[in-house]
CSV table of C-alpha atoms in Angstrom, one decimal:
chain,number,residue,atom,x,y,z
A,18,MET,CA,-125.6,151.6,93.8
A,19,SER,CA,-124.4,150.2,97.2
A,20,SER,CA,-121.1,149.2,95.7
A,21,LEU,CA,-120.6,152.7,94.2
A,22,ASN,CA,-121.4,154.3,97.6
A,23,THR,CA,-118.9,152.0,99.3
A,24,VAL,CA,-116.1,152.8,96.8
A,25,ALA,CA,-116.8,156.5,96.9
A,26,THR,CA,-116.7,156.5,100.7
A,27,LEU,CA,-113.5,154.4,100.9
A,28,TYR,CA,-111.8,156.6,98.2
A,29,ALA,CA,-111.6,159.4,100.8
A,30,ILE,CA,-108.5,157.8,102.4
A,31,PRO,CA,-106.4,157.4,99.3
A,32,TYR,CA,-107.5,160.8,98.0
A,33,GLY,CA,-106.1,162.3,101.2
A,34,PHE,CA,-102.9,160.3,100.7
A,35,GLY,CA,-102.7,161.7,97.2
A,36,ALA,CA,-103.1,165.3,98.4
A,37,ALA,CA,-100.5,164.8,101.1
A,38,VAL,CA,-97.9,163.3,98.8
A,39,SER,CA,-98.6,166.0,96.2
A,40,THR,CA,-97.8,168.7,98.8
A,41,ARG,CA,-94.8,166.9,100.3
A,42,VAL,CA,-93.2,166.1,96.9
A,43,SER,CA,-93.7,169.6,95.6
A,44,ASN,CA,-92.3,171.1,98.8
A,45,GLU,CA,-89.3,168.8,98.7
A,46,LEU,CA,-88.6,169.5,95.0
A,47,GLY,CA,-89.0,173.2,95.6
A,48,ALA,CA,-86.6,173.1,98.5
A,49,GLY,CA,-84.0,171.3,96.3
A,50,ASN,CA,-84.2,168.0,98.2
A,51,PRO,CA,-84.7,165.2,95.7
A,52,GLN,CA,-84.0,162.5,98.4
A,53,GLY,CA,-86.9,163.9,100.5
A,54,ALA,CA,-89.2,163.7,97.5
A,55,CYS,CA,-88.2,160.1,96.9
A,56,VAL,CA,-88.7,159.2,100.6
A,57,ALA,CA,-92.1,160.9,100.6
A,58,VAL,CA,-93.2,158.7,97.6
A,59,PHE,CA,-92.0,155.5,99.2
A,60,ALA,CA,-93.5,156.4,102.6
A,61,MET,CA,-96.9,157.2,101.1
A,62,MET,CA,-96.9,154.1,98.9
A,63,PHE,CA,-96.2,152.0,102.0
A,64,LEU,CA,-99.1,153.7,103.8
A,65,ALA,CA,-101.4,153.2,100.8
A,66,VAL,CA,-100.5,149.5,100.5
A,67,ALA,CA,-101.1,149.0,104.3
A,68,GLU,CA,-104.4,150.9,104.2
A,69,THR,CA,-105.7,149.0,101.1
A,70,THR,CA,-104.7,145.7,102.5
A,71,ILE,CA,-106.6,146.3,105.7
A,72,VAL,CA,-109.7,147.8,104.1
A,73,SER,CA,-110.0,145.3,101.2
A,74,ALA,CA,-109.3,142.3,103.5
A,75,THR,CA,-112.0,143.5,106.0
A,76,LEU,CA,-114.4,144.2,103.2
A,77,PHE,CA,-113.8,140.8,101.7
A,78,ALA,CA,-114.1,139.0,105.0
A,79,CYS,CA,-117.4,140.7,105.7
A,80,ARG,CA,-118.8,140.4,102.2
A,81,ARG,CA,-121.7,138.0,103.2
A,82,VAL,CA,-123.1,140.5,105.8
A,83,PHE,CA,-122.0,143.8,104.2
A,84,GLY,CA,-125.1,143.9,102.0
A,85,TYR,CA,-127.3,144.1,105.0
A,86,THR,CA,-126.1,147.7,105.6
A,87,PHE,CA,-128.0,148.7,102.5
A,88,ASN,CA,-131.0,146.4,102.3
A,89,ASN,CA,-132.6,143.3,103.9
A,90,GLU,CA,-133.7,141.8,100.6
A,91,LYS,CA,-131.8,138.6,99.8
A,92,GLU,CA,-131.4,139.5,96.2
A,93,VAL,CA,-129.7,142.8,97.1
A,94,VAL,CA,-127.5,141.1,99.7
A,95,ASP,CA,-126.5,138.4,97.3
A,96,TYR,CA,-125.6,140.9,94.6
A,97,VAL,CA,-123.4,142.9,97.0
A,98,THR,CA,-121.8,139.6,98.1
A,99,ALA,CA,-121.1,138.8,94.4
A,100,MET,CA,-119.7,142.3,93.8
A,101,ALA,CA,-117.5,142.4,96.9
A,102,PRO,CA,-114.4,141.0,95.2
A,103,LEU,CA,-114.6,143.6,92.5
A,104,VAL,CA,-115.1,146.3,95.1
A,105,CYS,CA,-112.0,145.1,96.9
A,106,LEU,CA,-110.1,145.3,93.6
A,107,THR,CA,-111.4,148.8,93.2
A,108,VAL,CA,-110.2,149.8,96.6
A,109,ILE,CA,-106.7,148.5,95.8
A,110,MET,CA,-106.5,150.2,92.4
A,111,ASP,CA,-108.0,153.5,93.7
A,112,SER,CA,-105.5,153.6,96.5
A,113,ILE,CA,-102.5,153.0,94.3
A,114,GLN,CA,-103.5,155.3,91.5
A,115,GLY,CA,-104.6,158.0,94.0
A,116,VAL,CA,-101.1,158.2,95.5
A,117,LEU,CA,-99.4,158.0,92.1
A,118,SER,CA,-101.6,160.7,90.8
A,119,GLY,CA,-100.7,162.8,93.8
A,120,VAL,CA,-97.0,162.3,93.0
A,121,ALA,CA,-97.7,163.5,89.4
A,122,ARG,CA,-99.4,166.6,90.7
A,123,GLY,CA,-96.6,167.3,93.1
A,124,CYS,CA,-94.1,167.1,90.2
A,125,GLY,CA,-96.2,169.3,88.0
A,126,TRP,CA,-97.0,166.5,85.6
A,127,GLN,CA,-100.7,167.1,85.2
A,128,HIS,CA,-100.4,166.8,81.4
A,129,ILE,CA,-98.7,163.4,81.8
A,130,GLY,CA,-101.5,162.3,84.1
A,131,ALA,CA,-104.1,163.4,81.6
A,132,TYR,CA,-102.4,161.4,78.8
A,133,VAL,CA,-102.2,158.4,81.0
A,134,ASN,CA,-105.9,158.7,81.9
A,135,VAL,CA,-107.0,159.0,78.3
A,136,GLY,CA,-104.9,156.1,77.3
A,137,ALA,CA,-105.8,153.8,80.2
A,138,PHE,CA,-109.5,154.5,80.3
A,139,TYR,CA,-110.5,155.5,76.8
A,140,LEU,CA,-108.2,153.1,74.9
A,141,CYS,CA,-108.3,150.2,77.3
A,142,GLY,CA,-110.9,150.4,80.1
A,143,ILE,CA,-114.0,151.5,78.2
A,144,PRO,CA,-113.6,149.2,75.3
A,145,ILE,CA,-113.1,146.2,77.6
A,146,ALA,CA,-116.1,147.3,79.7
A,147,ALA,CA,-118.3,147.6,76.6
A,148,ILE,CA,-117.3,144.2,75.3
A,149,LEU,CA,-117.7,142.4,78.6
A,150,ALA,CA,-121.0,144.2,79.5
A,151,PHE,CA,-122.8,144.0,76.1
A,152,TRP,CA,-121.1,141.4,74.0
A,153,VAL,CA,-120.2,138.8,76.7
A,154,GLN,CA,-123.4,139.8,78.6
A,155,LEU,CA,-121.8,140.3,82.0
A,156,ARG,CA,-123.7,143.6,82.3
A,157,GLY,CA,-122.8,145.5,85.5
A,158,LYS,CA,-120.0,143.2,86.4
A,159,GLY,CA,-118.6,143.6,82.9
A,160,LEU,CA,-118.7,147.4,83.1
A,161,TRP,CA,-117.0,147.2,86.5
A,162,ILE,CA,-114.3,144.8,85.3
A,163,GLY,CA,-113.5,147.0,82.3
A,164,ILE,CA,-113.1,150.1,84.4
A,165,GLN,CA,-110.8,148.2,86.7
A,166,ALA,CA,-108.8,147.1,83.7
A,167,GLY,CA,-108.4,150.8,82.9
A,168,ALA,CA,-107.5,151.6,86.5
A,169,PHE,CA,-104.9,148.8,86.4
A,170,VAL,CA,-103.3,150.1,83.2
A,171,GLN,CA,-103.3,153.6,84.7
A,172,ALA,CA,-101.6,152.4,87.9
A,173,ILE,CA,-99.0,150.5,86.0
A,174,MET,CA,-98.2,153.4,83.7
A,175,MET,CA,-98.0,155.9,86.6
A,176,ALA,CA,-95.9,153.5,88.6
A,177,ILE,CA,-93.5,153.1,85.6
A,178,ILE,CA,-93.3,156.9,85.2
A,179,THR,CA,-92.8,157.4,89.0
A,180,ARG,CA,-90.2,154.6,89.2
A,181,SER,CA,-88.2,156.0,86.3
A,182,THR,CA,-88.1,159.5,87.6
A,183,ASN,CA,-84.6,161.0,88.2
A,184,TRP,CA,-85.4,163.1,91.2
A,185,ASP,CA,-82.1,165.0,90.9
A,186,LYS,CA,-83.0,166.1,87.3
A,187,GLN,CA,-86.5,166.9,88.5
A,188,VAL,CA,-85.1,169.4,91.0
A,189,LYS,CA,-82.7,170.9,88.4
A,190,PHE,CA,-85.5,171.3,85.9
A,191,LEU,CA,-87.8,173.0,88.4
A,192,SER,CA,-84.9,175.3,89.5
A,193,LEU,CA,-84.5,176.6,85.9
A,194,LEU,CA,-88.2,177.6,85.6
A,195,PRO,CA,-89.0,181.3,86.3
A,196,LEU,CA,-91.4,181.9,89.2
A,197,GLU,CA,-94.3,182.8,86.9
A,198,ALA,CA,-94.2,179.3,85.4
A,199,PHE,CA,-95.3,177.7,88.6
A,200,TYR,CA,-98.7,179.4,88.3
A,201,LEU,CA,-99.2,177.5,85.1
A,202,LEU,CA,-98.3,174.1,86.5
């Protein structure tokens, strides 16, 4: 529970980055400025990488004492210490996928994001989690590793989609849509 609370709290930062890049990308594309949209993506990815480096390094460096913020029992503190590397990995994956999901929202690619989520988590993450948790007997760690495998696949797929985007064509496509279509995006 302590690891989940930590991840949920730390996700607020990349969630804000995702909202900011979504707004910025959609504004730039709507204004017919593909270079501005591209710069917004790179700037936000830079901020996300810097933030996740600082947060995960700090969390990893404090892993032996971090458990005491939740409980004084040695068993709980040891479990939090053992889970800290996975929590750091979660912070990294959440930050990257949070920004890339924001880019998808800003471009109006919600349907693509949904397909990526289904593929990454239901076809990859959950089966790996079930195998590691129940067949390999890693239990909670196995579940966490499997979900992180799904998050990794999601981040890679969204990065490929974002990287292969032709921003000029994206602006042209959006300029062809009638105004009513934007209410559907």
